[in-house]
Coordinates of C-alpha atoms in Angstrom, one line a residue:
M143 CA -15.2 34.4 27.4
S144 CA -17.2 31.3 26.3
H145 CA -20.0 29.7 28.5
I146 CA -18.9 27.2 30.4
I147 CA -20.9 24.1 31.1
Y148 CA -20.6 20.1 33.0
T149 CA -22.5 17.4 32.6
D150 CA -22.1 13.5 32.2
F151 CA -23.2 12.8 28.2
V152 CA -23.9 15.5 25.5
V153 CA -24.8 13.9 22.8
V154 CA -25.0 15.9 19.6
G155 CA -28.3 15.1 17.2
S156 CA -31.6 14.7 18.3
G157 CA -32.7 11.5 15.8
I158 CA -33.2 7.9 17.2
A159 CA -29.8 7.0 17.8
G160 CA -29.4 10.3 20.1
L161 CA -32.7 10.4 21.7
W162 CA -32.7 6.0 22.1
F163 CA -29.3 6.6 23.3
S164 CA -30.3 9.3 25.8
Y165 CA -33.2 7.2 27.4
K166 CA -31.0 4.6 28.0
V167 CA -29.0 6.4 30.0
L168 CA -30.7 8.3 31.8
N169 CA -30.8 7.1 35.5
H170 CA -26.9 7.4 34.8
G171 CA -26.1 10.3 35.3
Q172 CA -27.2 14.4 33.6
V173 CA -27.5 14.2 29.8
F174 CA -27.7 16.8 27.6
V175 CA -29.0 16.5 24.1
L176 CA -27.5 19.8 21.6
T177 CA -29.5 19.9 18.3
K178 CA -29.1 22.2 15.4
K179 CA -32.2 23.0 14.8
E180 CA -36.3 22.4 16.3
N181 CA -35.5 18.8 18.1
T182 CA -37.3 17.2 15.8
E183 CA -35.2 18.2 12.9
S184 CA -33.5 15.3 11.4
N185 CA -33.2 12.8 8.7
T186 CA -35.1 9.7 11.5
N187 CA -38.6 12.5 11.3
Y188 CA -38.6 11.8 7.4
A189 CA -37.9 8.5 7.4
Q190 CA -41.5 7.2 6.1
G191 CA -40.5 3.5 5.7
G192 CA -39.7 1.7 8.9
I193 CA -37.7 -0.4 11.4
A194 CA -36.6 -3.4 9.4
A195 CA -36.7 -6.5 12.0
A196 CA -37.3 -9.9 12.0
L197 CA -40.8 -9.8 13.7
G198 CA -43.1 -12.1 10.8
P199 CA -43.7 -16.1 11.4
D200 CA -42.2 -16.6 7.8
D201 CA -39.3 -14.4 8.9
S202 CA -35.8 -14.9 11.7
P203 CA -32.7 -13.0 12.3
E204 CA -30.6 -15.6 9.6
I205 CA -32.6 -14.4 6.7
H206 CA -32.2 -11.5 7.6
Y207 CA -28.9 -11.5 8.0
Q208 CA -28.7 -13.3 5.1
D209 CA -30.4 -10.5 3.1
T210 CA -28.4 -7.9 4.4
L211 CA -25.0 -9.6 3.9
K212 CA -26.3 -10.2 0.0
N213 CA -27.4 -6.5 -0.6
G214 CA -23.7 -5.6 1.4
Q215 CA -21.8 -6.9 -1.1
G216 CA -19.2 -8.3 0.0
L217 CA -18.1 -5.6 2.8
A218 CA -20.8 -6.3 5.4
R219 CA -19.1 -7.3 8.6
P220 CA -20.7 -10.3 9.2
E221 CA -20.3 -10.4 13.0
I222 CA -21.9 -6.3 13.3
V223 CA -24.5 -7.7 10.4
R224 CA -25.6 -10.8 12.8
M225 CA -25.7 -8.2 16.1
V226 CA -27.9 -6.1 14.6
C227 CA -30.2 -8.5 13.1
D228 CA -30.6 -10.7 16.3
M229 CA -30.8 -7.3 18.5
G230 CA -33.5 -6.1 16.5
P231 CA -37.2 -7.8 17.7
R232 CA -36.3 -6.8 21.0
L233 CA -35.6 -3.7 20.7
V234 CA -38.1 -3.1 18.1
N235 CA -40.3 -4.6 20.6
E236 CA -38.8 -2.4 23.2
L237 CA -39.7 0.9 21.8
Y238 CA -43.8 -0.3 21.1
E239 CA -43.5 -0.8 24.6
V240 CA -42.0 2.5 25.8
G241 CA -45.3 3.8 23.6
I242 CA -44.3 4.5 20.0
N243 CA -47.8 4.0 18.3
F244 CA -46.8 1.3 15.4
S245 CA -49.3 0.0 12.9
T246 CA -50.7 -3.2 13.8
Y247 CA -53.6 -5.5 13.0
Y248 CA -55.6 -8.5 15.0
N249 CA -54.8 -11.9 13.2
S250 CA -57.7 -14.1 13.2
K251 CA -56.8 -15.7 16.1
G252 CA -57.2 -12.2 17.6
V253 CA -53.9 -11.6 18.4
K254 CA -52.3 -8.3 17.8
R255 CA -49.6 -8.0 15.7
F256 CA -47.2 -5.8 13.7
D257 CA -48.2 -4.3 10.3
L258 CA -45.0 -5.7 8.6
G259 CA -44.5 -4.3 4.6
K260 CA -42.1 -5.2 2.6
E261 CA -39.7 -2.8 0.4
G262 CA -36.4 -3.7 -2.6
G263 CA -33.6 -6.1 -1.3
H264 CA -35.5 -7.8 1.5
S265 CA -36.6 -11.3 1.1
R266 CA -39.6 -11.4 4.2
A267 CA -42.2 -8.6 4.9
R268 CA -40.6 -7.2 7.8
I269 CA -40.7 -3.5 8.1
V270 CA -42.3 -2.1 10.9
H271 CA -43.9 0.9 10.4
A272 CA -46.2 3.8 12.0
K273 CA -48.0 4.2 8.2
D274 CA -45.7 6.3 6.1
Y275 CA -44.4 9.2 8.8
T276 CA -42.3 6.3 11.0
G277 CA -39.5 8.6 11.8
R278 CA -41.9 11.5 12.9
E279 CA -43.7 9.0 15.2
I280 CA -40.3 7.6 16.9
E281 CA -38.9 11.2 17.5
N282 CA -41.9 12.2 19.0
G283 CA -42.5 9.9 20.8
L284 CA -38.7 9.7 22.8
I285 CA -38.9 13.2 23.2
R286 CA -42.2 12.9 24.5
I287 CA -40.5 11.1 27.4
L288 CA -37.0 12.6 27.5
K289 CA -38.3 16.4 27.4
E290 CA -38.8 16.0 31.3
R291 CA -35.8 14.1 32.3
C292 CA -32.7 15.5 30.2
S293 CA -31.7 18.9 28.8
F294 CA -32.4 20.0 24.7
F295 CA -30.7 23.1 23.5
E296 CA -31.9 23.4 20.2
H297 CA -29.8 26.1 17.4
F298 CA -26.6 24.6 18.8
L299 CA -24.1 23.8 16.4
V300 CA -21.2 22.0 17.6
F301 CA -18.2 22.9 15.8
D302 CA -15.4 21.6 17.1
L303 CA -14.2 18.3 19.9
L304 CA -12.4 19.4 23.4
T305 CA -10.0 17.4 23.8
N306 CA -6.8 17.2 26.7
K307 CA -3.2 16.4 26.8
D308 CA -3.8 12.8 26.0
D309 CA -5.8 13.2 23.0
C310 CA -9.0 12.2 25.0
C311 CA -12.1 14.1 23.9
I312 CA -13.6 15.5 26.7
G313 CA -17.0 17.7 25.5
V314 CA -18.0 19.5 22.6
K315 CA -17.6 23.5 21.3
A316 CA -20.9 24.4 20.0
V317 CA -22.4 27.6 18.7
D318 CA -26.1 29.2 20.3
T319 CA -27.2 30.4 16.0
K320 CA -29.9 32.4 17.4
T321 CA -26.9 34.9 19.8
G322 CA -24.0 33.5 18.1
E323 CA -22.1 33.1 21.6
I324 CA -20.5 30.1 21.9
Y325 CA -20.4 27.3 24.5
H326 CA -18.3 24.8 25.9
F327 CA -19.9 21.4 26.9
Y328 CA -17.5 19.2 29.0
S329 CA -18.5 15.7 29.5
K330 CA -17.4 12.5 30.9
V331 CA -18.8 11.1 27.1
T332 CA -19.3 12.8 24.3
V333 CA -21.6 11.6 21.2
L334 CA -21.7 12.0 17.8
A335 CA -25.5 11.5 16.3
T336 CA -25.2 14.3 13.7
G337 CA -26.9 12.3 10.8
G338 CA -26.4 12.7 7.2
I339 CA -24.1 14.6 4.5
G340 CA -26.7 15.1 1.4
Q341 CA -26.6 18.6 1.5
I342 CA -23.4 18.7 -0.3
Y343 CA -25.1 17.3 -2.9
L344 CA -27.5 19.3 -5.5
H345 CA -30.3 17.3 -4.7
T346 CA -31.1 15.4 -2.2
T347 CA -34.2 14.2 0.2
N348 CA -31.9 15.6 3.1
P349 CA -33.2 18.7 5.5
P350 CA -31.0 22.1 5.6
I351 CA -28.6 20.7 8.7
A352 CA -27.4 17.6 7.5
T353 CA -24.3 19.1 6.5
G354 CA -22.4 16.5 7.9
D355 CA -21.0 18.3 10.9
G356 CA -20.1 15.1 13.1
I357 CA -17.8 13.6 10.3
A358 CA -16.3 16.7 9.4
I359 CA -14.8 17.4 13.0
A360 CA -14.5 14.1 14.4
Y361 CA -11.7 14.1 11.2
K362 CA -10.2 17.3 11.9
N363 CA -9.4 16.3 15.5
G364 CA -8.4 12.1 14.0
A365 CA -11.3 10.2 14.1
V366 CA -10.6 7.4 11.4
V367 CA -13.3 7.3 8.7
T368 CA -14.3 4.8 6.1
N369 CA -15.8 3.7 2.8
M370 CA -17.1 7.8 2.0
E371 CA -17.6 6.9 -1.1
F372 CA -21.2 5.0 -0.8
I373 CA -23.5 7.0 -1.1
Q374 CA -27.0 5.7 -1.1
F375 CA -29.3 7.9 -3.9
H376 CA -33.1 7.5 -3.3
P377 CA -34.2 6.6 -7.2
T378 CA -38.0 8.2 -6.0
A379 CA -37.5 12.0 -4.9
L380 CA -41.2 14.0 -6.0
Y381 CA -39.4 16.5 -9.3
G382 CA -40.0 19.5 -9.5
R383 CA -40.7 20.9 -5.9
K384 CA -39.3 21.6 -2.5
I385 CA -40.1 21.5 1.1
D386 CA -37.7 23.3 3.0
N387 CA -34.8 23.1 1.0
R388 CA -35.0 19.7 0.6
Y389 CA -36.6 17.2 -2.0
F390 CA -39.8 15.3 -0.7
L391 CA -39.0 12.1 -0.5
I392 CA -41.7 9.3 -2.2
S393 CA -40.8 6.2 0.3
E394 CA -39.7 2.8 -1.0
A395 CA -42.6 1.2 0.5
V396 CA -45.0 2.7 -2.5
R397 CA -43.2 0.1 -4.8
G398 CA -43.0 -2.5 -2.4
E399 CA -47.3 -1.8 -1.9
G400 CA -47.1 -2.0 -6.2
G401 CA -46.0 1.1 -7.6
I402 CA -44.6 1.5 -11.2
L403 CA -41.8 3.1 -12.1
R404 CA -43.0 4.1 -16.7
T405 CA -40.8 6.6 -18.8
I406 CA -42.8 9.5 -19.6
D407 CA -44.1 8.2 -22.2
G408 CA -45.7 5.7 -20.0
K409 CA -43.5 2.4 -20.5
T410 CA -42.8 0.5 -17.6
F411 CA -38.8 -0.2 -18.2
M412 CA -37.2 -1.8 -14.5
E413 CA -37.4 -5.2 -16.0
K414 CA -34.5 -4.6 -18.6
Y415 CA -32.5 -3.6 -15.3
H416 CA -32.7 -6.7 -12.6
E417 CA -35.5 -9.6 -11.9
K418 CA -36.6 -8.2 -9.5
G419 CA -38.1 -4.9 -11.4
C420 CA -39.4 -2.0 -9.3
L421 CA -38.6 -4.0 -6.1
A422 CA -34.6 -4.0 -7.2
P423 CA -32.2 -2.6 -4.5
R424 CA -32.1 1.4 -5.0
D425 CA -29.0 1.7 -6.3
I426 CA -30.0 -0.4 -9.3
V427 CA -33.1 1.9 -9.5
A428 CA -31.3 4.9 -9.2
R429 CA -29.0 3.7 -11.7
A430 CA -31.8 2.4 -14.1
I431 CA -34.0 6.1 -14.0
D432 CA -30.6 8.3 -14.4
N433 CA -30.3 6.1 -17.6
E434 CA -33.3 6.0 -18.7
M435 CA -33.4 10.2 -18.0
K436 CA -30.5 10.1 -20.4
K437 CA -31.3 7.8 -22.7
T438 CA -34.8 10.0 -23.7
G439 CA -33.3 13.8 -22.0
A440 CA -36.4 13.7 -19.5
N441 CA -35.8 15.6 -16.1
Y442 CA -37.4 13.0 -14.2
V443 CA -39.6 9.3 -14.7
L444 CA -43.2 8.2 -13.4
L445 CA -44.2 6.4 -10.6
D446 CA -48.1 4.8 -11.2
V447 CA -50.3 3.7 -8.3
T448 CA -52.9 4.6 -10.0
H449 CA -54.1 0.8 -10.5
L450 CA -53.8 0.8 -6.5
D451 CA -57.0 0.3 -3.9
P452 CA -57.1 4.4 -3.5
E453 CA -58.6 4.3 -0.1
K454 CA -55.0 1.7 0.4
I455 CA -53.1 4.0 -0.3
K456 CA -54.5 6.9 1.7
S457 CA -54.3 4.6 4.8
R458 CA -50.9 3.4 4.4
F459 CA -49.4 6.5 3.0
P460 CA -51.4 9.8 4.2
N461 CA -48.5 12.1 4.5
I462 CA -47.4 10.8 0.8
Y463 CA -50.8 11.3 -0.2
N464 CA -51.8 14.8 1.7
T465 CA -48.3 16.5 0.7
C466 CA -48.5 15.4 -2.6
L467 CA -52.6 16.8 -2.5
K468 CA -51.3 20.2 -0.9
L469 CA -48.7 20.5 -4.0
G470 CA -51.5 19.7 -6.8
I471 CA -50.9 16.6 -7.2
D472 CA -54.0 13.7 -6.3
I473 CA -51.8 10.2 -6.9
T474 CA -54.5 7.8 -6.8
K475 CA -55.2 9.5 -10.6
E476 CA -52.0 11.5 -11.8
L477 CA -48.8 9.6 -12.0
I478 CA -46.6 11.3 -9.5
P479 CA -42.7 12.9 -11.2
V480 CA -39.9 11.4 -9.3
V481 CA -36.2 12.1 -9.6
P482 CA -33.5 10.1 -7.9
A483 CA -31.9 12.6 -5.0
A484 CA -29.1 12.1 -2.3
H485 CA -30.3 10.0 0.2
Y486 CA -28.1 8.1 3.2
I487 CA -24.1 7.4 3.2
C488 CA -23.1 3.9 4.6
G489 CA -19.7 5.5 5.2
G490 CA -18.6 7.7 8.0
I491 CA -16.5 7.6 11.4
E492 CA -15.6 4.4 11.9
I493 CA -16.6 2.3 15.1
N494 CA -16.5 -1.2 16.7
E495 CA -19.1 -3.0 18.3
W496 CA -20.2 -0.8 20.8
G497 CA -20.1 2.6 19.1
E498 CA -17.0 3.6 20.4
T499 CA -14.7 5.4 17.8
N500 CA -10.4 5.7 18.1
I501 CA -10.5 8.5 19.9
P502 CA -11.3 7.8 24.0
G503 CA -14.6 9.4 25.4
L504 CA -15.7 9.6 21.6
F505 CA -18.5 7.6 20.4
A506 CA -20.6 8.0 16.7
I507 CA -23.5 5.9 16.5
G508 CA -26.1 6.1 13.3
E509 CA -25.5 7.6 10.1
C510 CA -22.4 9.3 10.8
A511 CA -21.2 6.6 12.0
H512 CA -19.6 3.6 10.0
S513 CA -20.6 0.4 12.1
G514 CA -20.3 -1.7 8.9
L515 CA -23.7 -3.4 8.5
H516 CA -24.1 -1.9 5.3
G517 CA -21.2 -2.3 3.8
A518 CA -21.6 -1.0 0.0
N519 CA -25.3 -0.4 0.1
R520 CA -27.9 0.1 2.6
L521 CA -30.9 -2.2 2.7
A522 CA -34.1 -0.4 3.2
S523 CA -35.2 0.4 6.5
N524 CA -31.7 -1.1 7.9
S525 CA -30.4 2.4 8.8
L526 CA -33.2 3.1 11.7
L527 CA -32.7 -0.5 13.1
E528 CA -28.9 0.5 13.2
A529 CA -29.1 3.6 14.9
L530 CA -31.6 1.9 17.5
V531 CA -29.0 -1.0 17.9
F532 CA -26.2 0.7 18.0
A533 CA -27.4 3.5 20.6
E534 CA -28.0 0.4 23.1
Q535 CA -24.5 -0.5 22.5
A536 CA -22.7 2.6 22.8
A537 CA -24.9 3.4 26.6
T538 CA -24.2 0.0 27.9
R539 CA -20.4 0.7 27.3
A540 CA -20.2 4.5 28.5
K541 CA -21.9 3.0 32.1
Q542 CA -19.3 0.4 32.2
V543 CA -16.0 2.7 30.9
Y544 CA -17.0 6.3 32.2
S545 CA -19.5 6.1 35.3
N546 CA -16.2 6.4 37.6
M547 CA -15.0 8.7 35.8
Q548 CA -14.3 12.6 37.4
I549 CA -14.7 16.2 35.8
T550 CA -11.6 17.3 37.9
D551 CA -9.6 15.0 35.7
F552 CA -10.6 17.0 32.4
N553 CA -7.3 19.5 32.4
I554 CA -9.9 22.3 31.8
T555 CA -8.8 25.4 30.2
S556 CA -10.0 29.4 29.7
S557 CA -11.2 30.2 26.2
N558 CA -11.4 33.8 24.8
N559 CA -13.3 32.6 22.3
K560 CA -15.0 35.3 20.3
K561 CA -18.7 35.3 19.8
I562 CA -19.7 34.1 15.9
E563 CA -21.8 36.3 13.6
I564 CA -25.2 34.8 13.1
H565 CA -26.0 36.0 9.8
E566 CA -25.7 34.3 6.5
N567 CA -22.5 35.2 4.8
P568 CA -23.6 36.1 0.8
I569 CA -20.2 34.8 -0.4
A570 CA -20.2 31.4 2.0
L571 CA -23.8 30.9 0.0
D572 CA -22.2 31.5 -3.2
L573 CA -19.9 28.7 -2.5
T574 CA -22.2 26.3 -0.9
N575 CA -24.5 26.6 -4.3
K576 CA -20.5 25.9 -6.1
L577 CA -19.5 22.8 -3.8
Q578 CA -23.4 21.2 -4.2
K579 CA -23.3 21.6 -8.3
L580 CA -19.4 20.2 -8.7
M581 CA -20.2 17.3 -6.1
W582 CA -23.4 17.0 -8.4
E583 CA -21.7 16.2 -11.2
G584 CA -18.1 14.9 -9.8
A585 CA -19.7 12.2 -6.8
G586 CA -23.7 11.7 -8.4
I587 CA -25.3 8.5 -9.0
V588 CA -22.5 8.1 -12.3
R589 CA -19.1 8.3 -12.1
S590 CA -15.4 8.6 -13.3
N591 CA -12.1 9.6 -12.1
K592 CA -11.6 12.2 -14.5
R593 CA -15.0 13.8 -13.2
I594 CA -13.8 13.4 -10.1
L595 CA -10.5 14.9 -10.3
K596 CA -12.3 18.3 -11.7
A597 CA -14.6 18.6 -8.9
L598 CA -11.5 18.4 -6.6
D599 CA -9.5 21.3 -8.7
E600 CA -13.0 22.9 -8.0
L601 CA -12.8 22.3 -4.2
S602 CA -10.0 23.3 -3.4
E603 CA -10.8 26.6 -5.7
I604 CA -13.7 26.6 -2.7
A605 CA -11.7 25.7 0.1
K606 CA -9.1 28.4 -0.5
V607 CA -11.7 31.6 -1.0
A608 CA -14.0 30.4 2.2
K609 CA -10.0 30.0 4.3
K610 CA -9.7 34.2 3.1
I611 CA -13.0 35.1 4.2
P612 CA -12.6 37.2 7.9
T613 CA -15.1 37.0 9.5
L614 CA -16.9 33.7 11.0
S615 CA -20.7 33.1 10.8
I616 CA -22.9 30.5 10.8
N617 CA -23.0 29.4 7.5
I618 CA -19.1 29.8 7.1
I619 CA -18.7 26.9 9.3
E620 CA -21.1 25.0 7.6
L621 CA -19.6 25.6 4.5
N622 CA -16.2 24.5 6.1
N623 CA -18.1 20.6 7.1
M624 CA -19.5 20.6 3.9
I625 CA -15.9 21.0 1.7
T626 CA -14.6 18.3 4.4
V627 CA -16.8 16.1 3.7
S628 CA -17.2 16.5 0.4
Y629 CA -13.4 15.9 0.0
L630 CA -13.3 12.8 2.1
V631 CA -16.4 11.5 -0.2
L632 CA -14.6 12.4 -3.6
K633 CA -11.2 11.1 -2.4
S634 CA -12.8 7.8 -1.5
A635 CA -14.3 7.6 -5.0
Y636 CA -10.8 8.0 -6.5
L637 CA -9.3 5.5 -5.1
R638 CA -12.3 2.5 -5.6
N639 CA -11.4 2.0 -8.9
E640 CA -14.4 -0.8 -9.4
S641 CA -18.0 -0.4 -9.4
R642 CA -19.3 -1.8 -6.0
G643 CA -23.2 -1.4 -4.6
L644 CA -23.6 2.6 -4.2
H645 CA -20.4 3.4 -6.1
Y646 CA -20.6 3.6 -9.9
K647 CA -17.4 4.3 -11.9
E648 CA -18.6 4.0 -15.3
D649 CA -14.4 3.9 -16.9
Y650 CA -14.5 1.2 -14.2
P651 CA -17.8 -0.7 -14.2
N652 CA -17.1 -3.9 -12.7
I653 CA -16.5 -5.6 -9.7
D654 CA -12.7 -6.0 -8.8
N655 CA -12.7 -8.5 -5.8
E656 CA -9.0 -9.5 -6.3
H657 CA -7.8 -5.5 -5.2
F658 CA -11.0 -3.6 -3.4
L659 CA -12.8 -6.7 -1.5
K660 CA -11.9 -4.4 1.3
D661 CA -12.9 -0.5 2.9
T662 CA -11.5 2.4 2.0
I663 CA -9.8 4.1 5.2
L664 CA -8.8 7.8 5.6
K665 CA -7.0 9.4 8.3
K666 CA -6.4 13.0 8.1
S667 CA -2.5 13.7 6.9
N668 CA -0.7 17.2 6.7
D669 CA -1.5 17.7 3.5
E670 CA -5.1 17.9 3.7
E671 CA -5.3 21.3 5.8
L672 CA -7.0 23.3 2.6
Y673 CA -9.8 21.2 3.7
L674 CA -10.5 21.4 6.9
P675 CA -12.1 23.9 9.3
N676 CA -8.5 26.3 10.5
Y677 CA -10.5 27.5 14.1

């Protein structure tokens, strides 16, 4: 028999989106936060750069709006971009006021100001940061506030939604990954803040938990997903060393401070690809590195900061400096080997300006959602801002719409789900490795329809084998979610026969505004059952 629990708000994910939503609804009901690992394990926690907001004396929300629209290459939604850029300064200041320790300085008049950094694609310095561990500082700060006032369920994997006869979301099904026991959390409001999908790729900066769970279970239950082809590959992940099965990220802010990309023989090359050189948008930098590696046969390129002030490097990037030092690289004296790695998805579960999906009662915020802010390409450090804004919007809407709902209206039925196996299934491990390799080849930095179709064929074979595994385990649930999400990425990439932003097809190398100045929208159909979990 499943454990049945009732609450007002269920939040799935403990990144900045889930935490800020929880903070904003604390006084309006009981909040349960479900998180797959320890409560700080998320993409937010590894965000080194910061939050983009127009806080500088030479900046404005209008300039930020224009930069974001330009970077989105025709697919960013102007009304969403406007809202996010306008709300940014207030929310970043509010984060600072609740105790998040952003880097600051005193100006010549003795007034404290944020130490604003500059990153690729931004025309102004507007990156609010806490040295180079901004994400960790935000998460830890919010968790300190929330720990006493809401309940955290750590090591809980959500594997399905609970819905009623009207197809409204009334909670989630989850498994305690330590015991295998199943829980049904019934709630007035369900918020998916499950983060990214990076683990579908062989090389990623994402933590092991980033298996696309929220997108997969939402899609299975009828949610619309949008623009899944737009995957951002971070151009500079540390080559040759992995930490907890992820590539260590060398922040774009390093290039913002003057870092220079070089080939392995020491030559600069970014000036051949873009007028902004090393500060070009990420998609251009990632493709340039990929091209240089293919030309030379090298496995990596080099990032050079040896010409910069060593003390400034240590002060501005203590996490990067110390981590690289532990791995045998003194970045103040040695060049850093870097390679592109899957980093961020601009598509996801379709939401409106309030974070609502097309399923009543279900919100999606943060990286798992598609708000329309990024369009075809994410501007650096706009992701934490997006998470903050839509958490705020979703909290406002949830309090307005669902505060008077009665849990007795939920039409609850009992369930006899058996326990789930907590030990890793070796077949699922092997299938996961095959999936990651086929996605790197089929839907990586440079694509073609031939490679995409080959990957779809291989994915269907993986899905068939996965369906036949008799015992359900934790890693099979994650594999099934990765299969679903991989299918969505490949199908979306196949449908877009052009190159725009993060989606580059060598057989369709140009932008085609006549046919593709529009979103790629997918909703579950009957012929996709092979790629969807059947539990």
